[in-house]
Coordinates of C-alpha atoms in Angstrom, one line a residue:
X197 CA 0.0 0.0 0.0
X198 CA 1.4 3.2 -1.1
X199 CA 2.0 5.5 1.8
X200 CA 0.8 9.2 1.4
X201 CA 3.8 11.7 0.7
X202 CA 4.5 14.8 1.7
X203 CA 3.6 17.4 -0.4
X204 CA 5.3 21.2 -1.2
X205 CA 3.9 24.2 -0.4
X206 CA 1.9 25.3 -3.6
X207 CA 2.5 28.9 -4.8
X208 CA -0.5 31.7 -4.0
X209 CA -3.1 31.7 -6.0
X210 CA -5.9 34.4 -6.7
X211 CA -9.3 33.4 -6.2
X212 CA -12.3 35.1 -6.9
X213 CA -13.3 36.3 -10.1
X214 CA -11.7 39.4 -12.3
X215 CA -13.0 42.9 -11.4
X216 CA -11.6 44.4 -14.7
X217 CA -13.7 46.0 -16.8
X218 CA -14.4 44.2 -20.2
X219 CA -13.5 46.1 -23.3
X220 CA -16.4 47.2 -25.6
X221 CA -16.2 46.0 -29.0
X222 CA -16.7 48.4 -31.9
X223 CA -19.6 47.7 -33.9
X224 CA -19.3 45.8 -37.2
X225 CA -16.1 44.1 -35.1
X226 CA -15.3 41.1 -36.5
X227 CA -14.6 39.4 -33.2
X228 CA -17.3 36.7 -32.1
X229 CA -18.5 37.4 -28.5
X230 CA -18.2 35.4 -26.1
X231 CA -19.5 34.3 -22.7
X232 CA -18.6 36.0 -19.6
X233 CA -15.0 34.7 -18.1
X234 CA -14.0 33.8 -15.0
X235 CA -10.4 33.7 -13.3
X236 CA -8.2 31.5 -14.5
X237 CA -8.8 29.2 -11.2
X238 CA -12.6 28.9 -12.6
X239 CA -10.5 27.0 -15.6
X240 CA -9.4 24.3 -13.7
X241 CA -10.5 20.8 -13.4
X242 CA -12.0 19.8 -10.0
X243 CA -9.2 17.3 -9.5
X244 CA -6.4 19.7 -10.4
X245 CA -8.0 22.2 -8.1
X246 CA -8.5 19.5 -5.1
X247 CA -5.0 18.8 -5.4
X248 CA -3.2 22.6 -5.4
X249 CA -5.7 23.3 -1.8
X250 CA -4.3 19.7 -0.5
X251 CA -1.0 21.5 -0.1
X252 CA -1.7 25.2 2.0
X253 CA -2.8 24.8 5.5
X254 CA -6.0 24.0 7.5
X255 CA -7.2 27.9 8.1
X256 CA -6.6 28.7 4.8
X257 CA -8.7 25.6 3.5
X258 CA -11.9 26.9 5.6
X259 CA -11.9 30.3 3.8
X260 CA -11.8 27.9 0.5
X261 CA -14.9 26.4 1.5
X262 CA -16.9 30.7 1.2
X263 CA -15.1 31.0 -2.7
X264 CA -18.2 29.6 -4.2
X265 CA -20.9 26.7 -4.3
X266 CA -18.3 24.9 -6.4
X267 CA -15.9 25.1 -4.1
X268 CA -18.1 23.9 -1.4
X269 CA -18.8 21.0 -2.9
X270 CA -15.5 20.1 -3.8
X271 CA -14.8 19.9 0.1
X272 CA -17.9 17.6 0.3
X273 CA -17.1 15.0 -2.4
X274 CA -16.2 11.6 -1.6
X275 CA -13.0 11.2 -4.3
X276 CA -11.8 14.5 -3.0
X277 CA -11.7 14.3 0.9
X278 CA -8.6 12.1 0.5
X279 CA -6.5 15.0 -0.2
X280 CA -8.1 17.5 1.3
X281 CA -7.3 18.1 5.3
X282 CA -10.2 17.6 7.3
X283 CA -11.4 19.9 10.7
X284 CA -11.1 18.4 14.1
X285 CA -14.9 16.3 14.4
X286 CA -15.2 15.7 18.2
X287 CA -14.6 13.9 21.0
X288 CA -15.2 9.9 22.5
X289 CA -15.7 9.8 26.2
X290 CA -17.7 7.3 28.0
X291 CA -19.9 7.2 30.9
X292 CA -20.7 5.8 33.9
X293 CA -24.1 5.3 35.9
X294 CA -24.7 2.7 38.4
X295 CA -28.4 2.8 37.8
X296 CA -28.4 1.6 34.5
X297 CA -26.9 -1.9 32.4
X298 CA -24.2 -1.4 30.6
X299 CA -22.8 0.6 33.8
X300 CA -20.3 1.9 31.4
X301 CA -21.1 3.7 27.8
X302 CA -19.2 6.0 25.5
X303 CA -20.2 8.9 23.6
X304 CA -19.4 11.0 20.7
X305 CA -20.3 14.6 21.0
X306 CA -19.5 17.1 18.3
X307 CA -16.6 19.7 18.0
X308 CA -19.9 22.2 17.8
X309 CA -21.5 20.7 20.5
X310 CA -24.3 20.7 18.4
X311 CA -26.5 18.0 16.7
X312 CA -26.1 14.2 16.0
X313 CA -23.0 12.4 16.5
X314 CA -20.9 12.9 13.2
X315 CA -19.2 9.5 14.3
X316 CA -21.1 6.3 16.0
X317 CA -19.4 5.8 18.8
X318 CA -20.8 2.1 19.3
X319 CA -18.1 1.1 16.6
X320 CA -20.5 -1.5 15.2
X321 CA -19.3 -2.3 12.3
X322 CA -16.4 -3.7 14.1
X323 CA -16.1 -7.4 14.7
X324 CA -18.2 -9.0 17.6
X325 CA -16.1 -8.8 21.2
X326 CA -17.7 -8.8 24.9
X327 CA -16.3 -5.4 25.4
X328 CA -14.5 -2.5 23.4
X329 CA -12.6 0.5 25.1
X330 CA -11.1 3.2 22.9
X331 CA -7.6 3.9 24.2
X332 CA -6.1 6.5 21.6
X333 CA -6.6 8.7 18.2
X334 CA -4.1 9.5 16.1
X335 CA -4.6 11.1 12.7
X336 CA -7.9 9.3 12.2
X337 CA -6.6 5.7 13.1
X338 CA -8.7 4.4 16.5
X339 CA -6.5 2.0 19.1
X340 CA -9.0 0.0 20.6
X341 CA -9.0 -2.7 23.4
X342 CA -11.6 -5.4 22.4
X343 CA -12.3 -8.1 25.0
X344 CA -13.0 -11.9 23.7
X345 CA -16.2 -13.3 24.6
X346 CA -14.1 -16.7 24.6
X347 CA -11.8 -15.9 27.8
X348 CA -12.5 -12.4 29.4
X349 CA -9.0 -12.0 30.0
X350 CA -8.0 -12.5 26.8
X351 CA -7.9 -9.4 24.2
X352 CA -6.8 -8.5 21.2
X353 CA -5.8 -4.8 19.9
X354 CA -8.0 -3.5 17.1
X355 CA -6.9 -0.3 14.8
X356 CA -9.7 1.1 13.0
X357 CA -10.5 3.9 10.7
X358 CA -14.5 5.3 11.8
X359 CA -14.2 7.4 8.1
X360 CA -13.7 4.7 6.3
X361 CA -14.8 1.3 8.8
X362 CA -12.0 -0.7 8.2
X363 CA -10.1 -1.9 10.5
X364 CA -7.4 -4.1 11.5
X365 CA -6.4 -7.1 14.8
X366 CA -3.3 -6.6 16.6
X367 CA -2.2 -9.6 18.2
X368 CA -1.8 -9.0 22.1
X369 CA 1.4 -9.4 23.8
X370 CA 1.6 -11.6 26.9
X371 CA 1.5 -8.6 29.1
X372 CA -1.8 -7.1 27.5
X373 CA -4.3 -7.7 29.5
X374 CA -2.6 -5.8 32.4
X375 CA -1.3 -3.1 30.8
X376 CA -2.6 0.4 31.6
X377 CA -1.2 2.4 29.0
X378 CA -1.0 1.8 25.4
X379 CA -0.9 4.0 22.8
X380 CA -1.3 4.6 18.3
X381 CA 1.5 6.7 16.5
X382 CA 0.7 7.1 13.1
X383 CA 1.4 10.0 10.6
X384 CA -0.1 9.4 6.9
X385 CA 1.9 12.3 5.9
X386 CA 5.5 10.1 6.5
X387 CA 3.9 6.8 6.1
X388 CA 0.7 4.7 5.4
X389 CA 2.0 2.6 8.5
X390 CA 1.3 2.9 12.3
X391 CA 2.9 1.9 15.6
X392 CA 1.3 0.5 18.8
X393 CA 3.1 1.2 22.0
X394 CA 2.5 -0.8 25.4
X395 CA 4.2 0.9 28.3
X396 CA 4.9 -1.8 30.7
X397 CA 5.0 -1.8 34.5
X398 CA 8.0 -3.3 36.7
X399 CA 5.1 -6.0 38.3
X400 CA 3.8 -6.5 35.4
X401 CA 7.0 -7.2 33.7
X402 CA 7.9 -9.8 36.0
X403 CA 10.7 -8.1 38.5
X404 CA 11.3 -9.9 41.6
X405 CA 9.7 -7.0 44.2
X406 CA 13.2 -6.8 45.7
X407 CA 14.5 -5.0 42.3
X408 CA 11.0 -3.1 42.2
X409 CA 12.0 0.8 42.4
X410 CA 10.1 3.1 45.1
X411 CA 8.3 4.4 42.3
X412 CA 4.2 3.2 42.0
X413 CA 3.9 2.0 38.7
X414 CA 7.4 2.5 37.8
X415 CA 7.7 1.4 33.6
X416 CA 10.1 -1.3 33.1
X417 CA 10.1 -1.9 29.9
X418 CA 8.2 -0.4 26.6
X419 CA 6.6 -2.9 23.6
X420 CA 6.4 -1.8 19.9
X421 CA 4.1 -2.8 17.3
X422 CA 4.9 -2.0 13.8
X423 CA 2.2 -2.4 11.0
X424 CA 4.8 -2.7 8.2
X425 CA 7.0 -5.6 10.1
X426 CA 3.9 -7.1 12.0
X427 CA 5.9 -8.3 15.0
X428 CA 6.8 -6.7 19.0
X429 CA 9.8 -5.5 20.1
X430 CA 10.5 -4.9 23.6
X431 CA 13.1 -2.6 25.0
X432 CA 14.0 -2.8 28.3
X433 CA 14.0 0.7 30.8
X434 CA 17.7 1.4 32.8
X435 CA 16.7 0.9 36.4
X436 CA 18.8 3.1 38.3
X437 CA 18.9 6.2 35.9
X438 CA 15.1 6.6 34.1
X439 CA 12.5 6.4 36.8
X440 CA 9.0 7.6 35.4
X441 CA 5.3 6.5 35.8
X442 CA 2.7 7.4 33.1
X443 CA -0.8 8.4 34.2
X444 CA -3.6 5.3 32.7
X445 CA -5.1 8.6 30.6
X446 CA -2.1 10.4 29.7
X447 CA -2.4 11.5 26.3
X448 CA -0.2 10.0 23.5
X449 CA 1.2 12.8 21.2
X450 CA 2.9 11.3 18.2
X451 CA 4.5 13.5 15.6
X452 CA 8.2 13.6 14.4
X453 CA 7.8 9.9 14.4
X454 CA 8.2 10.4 18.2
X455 CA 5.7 9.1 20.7
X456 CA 5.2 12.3 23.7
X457 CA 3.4 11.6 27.3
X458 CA 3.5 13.4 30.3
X459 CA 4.4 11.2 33.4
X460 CA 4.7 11.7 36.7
X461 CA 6.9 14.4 38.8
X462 CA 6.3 17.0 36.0
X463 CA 8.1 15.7 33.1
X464 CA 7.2 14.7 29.5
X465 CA 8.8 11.2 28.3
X466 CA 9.3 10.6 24.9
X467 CA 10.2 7.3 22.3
X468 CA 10.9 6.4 18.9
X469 CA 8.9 3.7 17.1
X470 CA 11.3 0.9 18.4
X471 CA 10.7 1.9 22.2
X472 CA 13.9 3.7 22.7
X473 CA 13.9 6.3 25.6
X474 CA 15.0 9.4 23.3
X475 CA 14.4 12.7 26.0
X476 CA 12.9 13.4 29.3
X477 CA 11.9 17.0 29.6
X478 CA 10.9 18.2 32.3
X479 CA 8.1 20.8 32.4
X480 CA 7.1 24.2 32.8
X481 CA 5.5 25.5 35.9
X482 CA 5.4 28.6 38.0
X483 CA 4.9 29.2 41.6
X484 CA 2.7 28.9 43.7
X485 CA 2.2 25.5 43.1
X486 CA 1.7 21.9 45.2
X487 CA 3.3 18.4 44.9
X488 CA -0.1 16.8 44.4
X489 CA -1.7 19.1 41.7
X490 CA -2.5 16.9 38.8
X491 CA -0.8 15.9 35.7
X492 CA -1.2 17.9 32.5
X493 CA -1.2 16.6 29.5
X494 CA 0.8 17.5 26.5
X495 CA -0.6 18.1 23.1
X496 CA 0.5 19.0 19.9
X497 CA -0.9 22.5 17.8
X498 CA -0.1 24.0 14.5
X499 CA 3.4 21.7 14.0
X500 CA 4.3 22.3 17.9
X501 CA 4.3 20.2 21.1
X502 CA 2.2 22.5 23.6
X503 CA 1.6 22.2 27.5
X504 CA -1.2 23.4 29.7
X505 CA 0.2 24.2 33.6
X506 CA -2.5 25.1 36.2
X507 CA -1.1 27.2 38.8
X508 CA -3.5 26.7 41.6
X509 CA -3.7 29.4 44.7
X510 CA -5.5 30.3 47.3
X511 CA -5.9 33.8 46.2
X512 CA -6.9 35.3 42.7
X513 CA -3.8 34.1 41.2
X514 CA -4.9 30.8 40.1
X515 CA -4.6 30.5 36.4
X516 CA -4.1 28.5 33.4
X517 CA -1.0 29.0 31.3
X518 CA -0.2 27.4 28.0
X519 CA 3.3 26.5 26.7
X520 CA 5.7 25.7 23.6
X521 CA 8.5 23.6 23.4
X522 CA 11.2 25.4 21.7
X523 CA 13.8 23.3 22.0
X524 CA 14.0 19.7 22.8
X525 CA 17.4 19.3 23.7
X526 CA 17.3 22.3 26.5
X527 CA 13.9 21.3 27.5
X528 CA 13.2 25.0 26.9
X529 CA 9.5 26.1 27.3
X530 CA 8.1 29.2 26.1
X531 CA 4.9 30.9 28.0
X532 CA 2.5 31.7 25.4
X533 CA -0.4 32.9 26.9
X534 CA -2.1 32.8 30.3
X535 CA -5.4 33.4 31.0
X536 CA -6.8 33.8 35.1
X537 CA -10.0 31.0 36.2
X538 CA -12.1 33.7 37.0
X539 CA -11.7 34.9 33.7
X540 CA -12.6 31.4 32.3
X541 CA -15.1 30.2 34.9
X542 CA -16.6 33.0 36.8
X543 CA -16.9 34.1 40.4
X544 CA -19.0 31.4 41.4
X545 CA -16.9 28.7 40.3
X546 CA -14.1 26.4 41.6
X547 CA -11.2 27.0 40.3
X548 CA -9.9 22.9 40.5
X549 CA -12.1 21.2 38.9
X550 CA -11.2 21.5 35.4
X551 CA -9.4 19.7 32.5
X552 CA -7.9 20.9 29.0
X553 CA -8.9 17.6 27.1
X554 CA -7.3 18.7 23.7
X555 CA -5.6 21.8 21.9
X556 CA -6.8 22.3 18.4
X557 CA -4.9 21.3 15.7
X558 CA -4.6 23.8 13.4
X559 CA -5.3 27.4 15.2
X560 CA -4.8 28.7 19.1
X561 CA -7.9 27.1 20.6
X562 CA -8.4 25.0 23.2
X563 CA -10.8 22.4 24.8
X564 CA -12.2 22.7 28.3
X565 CA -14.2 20.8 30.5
X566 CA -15.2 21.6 33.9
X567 CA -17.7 21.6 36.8
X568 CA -20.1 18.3 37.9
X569 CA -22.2 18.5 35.0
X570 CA -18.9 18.8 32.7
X571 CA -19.2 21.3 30.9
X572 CA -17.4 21.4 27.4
X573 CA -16.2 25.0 26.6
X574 CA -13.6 26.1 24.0
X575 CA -11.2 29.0 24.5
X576 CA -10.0 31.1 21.6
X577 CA -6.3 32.4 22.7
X578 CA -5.7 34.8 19.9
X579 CA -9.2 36.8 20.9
X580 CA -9.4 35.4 24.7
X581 CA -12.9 34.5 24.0
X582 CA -14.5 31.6 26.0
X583 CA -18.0 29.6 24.3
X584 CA -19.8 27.5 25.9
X585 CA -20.5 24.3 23.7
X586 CA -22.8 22.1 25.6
X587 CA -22.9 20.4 29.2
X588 CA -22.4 16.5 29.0
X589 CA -23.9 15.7 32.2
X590 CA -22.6 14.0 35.6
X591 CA -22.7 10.5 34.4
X592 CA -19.2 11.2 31.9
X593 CA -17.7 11.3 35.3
X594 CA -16.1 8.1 35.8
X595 CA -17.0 7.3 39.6
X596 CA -16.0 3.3 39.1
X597 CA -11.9 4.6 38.9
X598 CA -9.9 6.3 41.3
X599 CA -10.4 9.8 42.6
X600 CA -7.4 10.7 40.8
X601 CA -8.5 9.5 37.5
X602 CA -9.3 11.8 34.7
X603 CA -12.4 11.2 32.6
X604 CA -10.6 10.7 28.9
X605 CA -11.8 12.4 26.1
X606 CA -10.3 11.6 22.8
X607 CA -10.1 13.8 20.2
X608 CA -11.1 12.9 16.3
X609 CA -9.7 14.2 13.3
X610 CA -11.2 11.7 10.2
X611 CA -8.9 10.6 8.1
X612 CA -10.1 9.6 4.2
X613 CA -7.1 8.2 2.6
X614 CA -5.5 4.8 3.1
X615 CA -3.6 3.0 5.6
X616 CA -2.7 0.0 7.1
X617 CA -5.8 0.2 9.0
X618 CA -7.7 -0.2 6.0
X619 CA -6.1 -4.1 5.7
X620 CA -3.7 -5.9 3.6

């Protein structure tokens, strides 16, 4: 299967059509008339067309959409949403109410907050299991933990593609079933292929308890998946010098070919597609803050890995702040906005009980949810504008986990063109 390359930056184009005034013909002129002319662009085939906006950026593609009805439809049409980038859809969450069988059920609820689900978040066209949880979203490709009817500790990892509904079994590794993180790299702009990553604790792993570090869920060793070779790797941590834990819902940032996750004791761990340990940053934060706030995520915006830090406080100082990594090597951070909880929530609101679920991909927004009946807001950086999207109710709360749990919501981009998702 041919993997998707990387395209060049096409030059600027005019769009529209030509203000110039037309120039009268004489009478008696020998010149046929002809119709009224558009631009050049207005010249070009549909495919030809599709192609040249495949290759500027997201915002720019949304002001395509206003050009004309043609255009419009050109976003719309089935051949053509292969190449053409598509807007962030939504979210999957799931749910939990004691009152009702299934106890636990997951949701999709649109970017807009608004109407029916774009995406059914049942999966059904999936094969048969006793139970599915979504674990990860990359680039359109689902990671998915699907439970055998056969042996409820047996599982096998499913990628899947919800735009397209084609999907693919990963076979489980013997440490799968116990695993609480696992997570999808995939970029269709390097490679048709994706990765599957199992992070793997020091009990899990096997380690005699007398080689066990102090460290609660300490990873001992990291598992790879490649689509392309179809096998596991395993790389083993170093004991005495990399200690981290990753949170069970710590999101996975892949880009770079790099998988990113924030971990425990404020730092962001990061691995190439063989498991390799490549960097631990360590990251931003300013005072005053306290040794059991929770652990941010990392996400990645506009070509950049970003992190949100909430500075909690007693006082009025309590804020959110949003940061860049500049450089990797340096672990250098650089504040790009902040923005105070009263501002975002209010007077009459608690100023911990919040989470940033997702940055968006393409422009300084960001996704917040917050109070008991979770409310989804997004907050527009550049014009520090806050809109309120919809409430999802108490039951997205997941009371069957830990206190400390976050409820995961997984961002959706679809993705149109093949992978390795889509089968053999």
């Amino acid at each position: 299967m041919a993997a998707a390359g990387t395209l060049a930056a096409a030059p600027p184009i005019a769009i529209g059509r030509s203000s110039s005034p037309r120039t009268a013909m004489a009478p008696g002129s020998k010149e046929k008339k002809k119709g009224v002319e558009g631009s050049q662009v207005d010249k070009l085939t549909d495919d030809i067309l599709a192609d040249i906006i495949s290759r500027v950026p997201y915002k720019s593609t949304c002001c395509c959409k206003c050009v004309s009805t043609r255009w419009r439809d050109l976003f719309s049409h089935p051949d053509h949403r292969k190449k053409l980038p598509q807007p962030l859809a939504g979210f999957f969450y799931e749910g939990y109410n004691r009152d009702r069988f299934p106890r636990i059920a997951r949701y999709f609820t649109n970017v807009s907050g608004k109407g029916e689900p774009l995406v059914d978040p049942s999966l059904s066209f999936l094969p048969k299991y006793s139970s599915i949880d979504i674990l990860d979203c990359c680039n359109g490709l689902l990671l998915c933990r699907c439970w055998k009817f056969t042996d409820p500790k047996m599982l096998d990892y499913v990628v899947c593609n919800p735009a397209t509904e084609k999907w693919v079994v990963v076979p489980a590794t013997d440490w799968s079933s116990n695993v609480d993180v696992a997570r999808l790299g995939f970029e269709p702009a390097v490679s048709s292929h994706f990765h599957v990553f199992e992070f793997i604790g020091e009990e899990i792993w096997g380690m005699d308890e007398s080689e066990q570090s102090d460290w609660d869920g300490r990873i001992a060793a990291v598992a790879t998946y490649s689509s392309k070779t179809r096998v596991w790797t395993h790389q083993i941590q170093t004991v005495d010098i990399n200690h981290f834990a990753i949170p069970t819902h710590s999101k996975g940032v892949f880009f770079n070919c790099v998988m990113h996750l924030a971990a425990f004791d404020r730092m962001v761990v990061t691995f190439d597609v063989e498991g390799n340990l490549l960097y631990i940053i360590g990251t931003p934060h300013s005072p005053p803050y306290y040794d059991d706030s929770p652990v941010n995520d990392v996400f990645v915006s506009q070509g950049q890995l970003h992190f949100a830090s909430n500075t909690r406080s007693d006082s009025d100082l309590s804020n959110l702040s949003v940061w860049v990594l500049e450089d990797y090597s340096l672990g250098k951070w650089t504040l790009k906005h902040t923005v105070s909880h009263l501002q975002l929530f209010g007077t009459d609101y608690s100023a911990l009980d919040y989470n940033v679920i997702s940055f968006h991909p393409e422009c300084n927004m960001i996704f917040i949810v917050y109070g008991q009946e979770n409310t989804l807001v997004s907050y527009e950086i550049d014009c520090m504008k806050r809109r309120f999207l919809r409430q999802l109710g108490r039951d997205c709360q997941l009371e069957h986990l830990s206190v400390d749990a976050k409820t995961p919501f997984i961002p959706y981009v679809p993705l149109y063109m093949e992978s390795s998702a889509d089968g053999p």
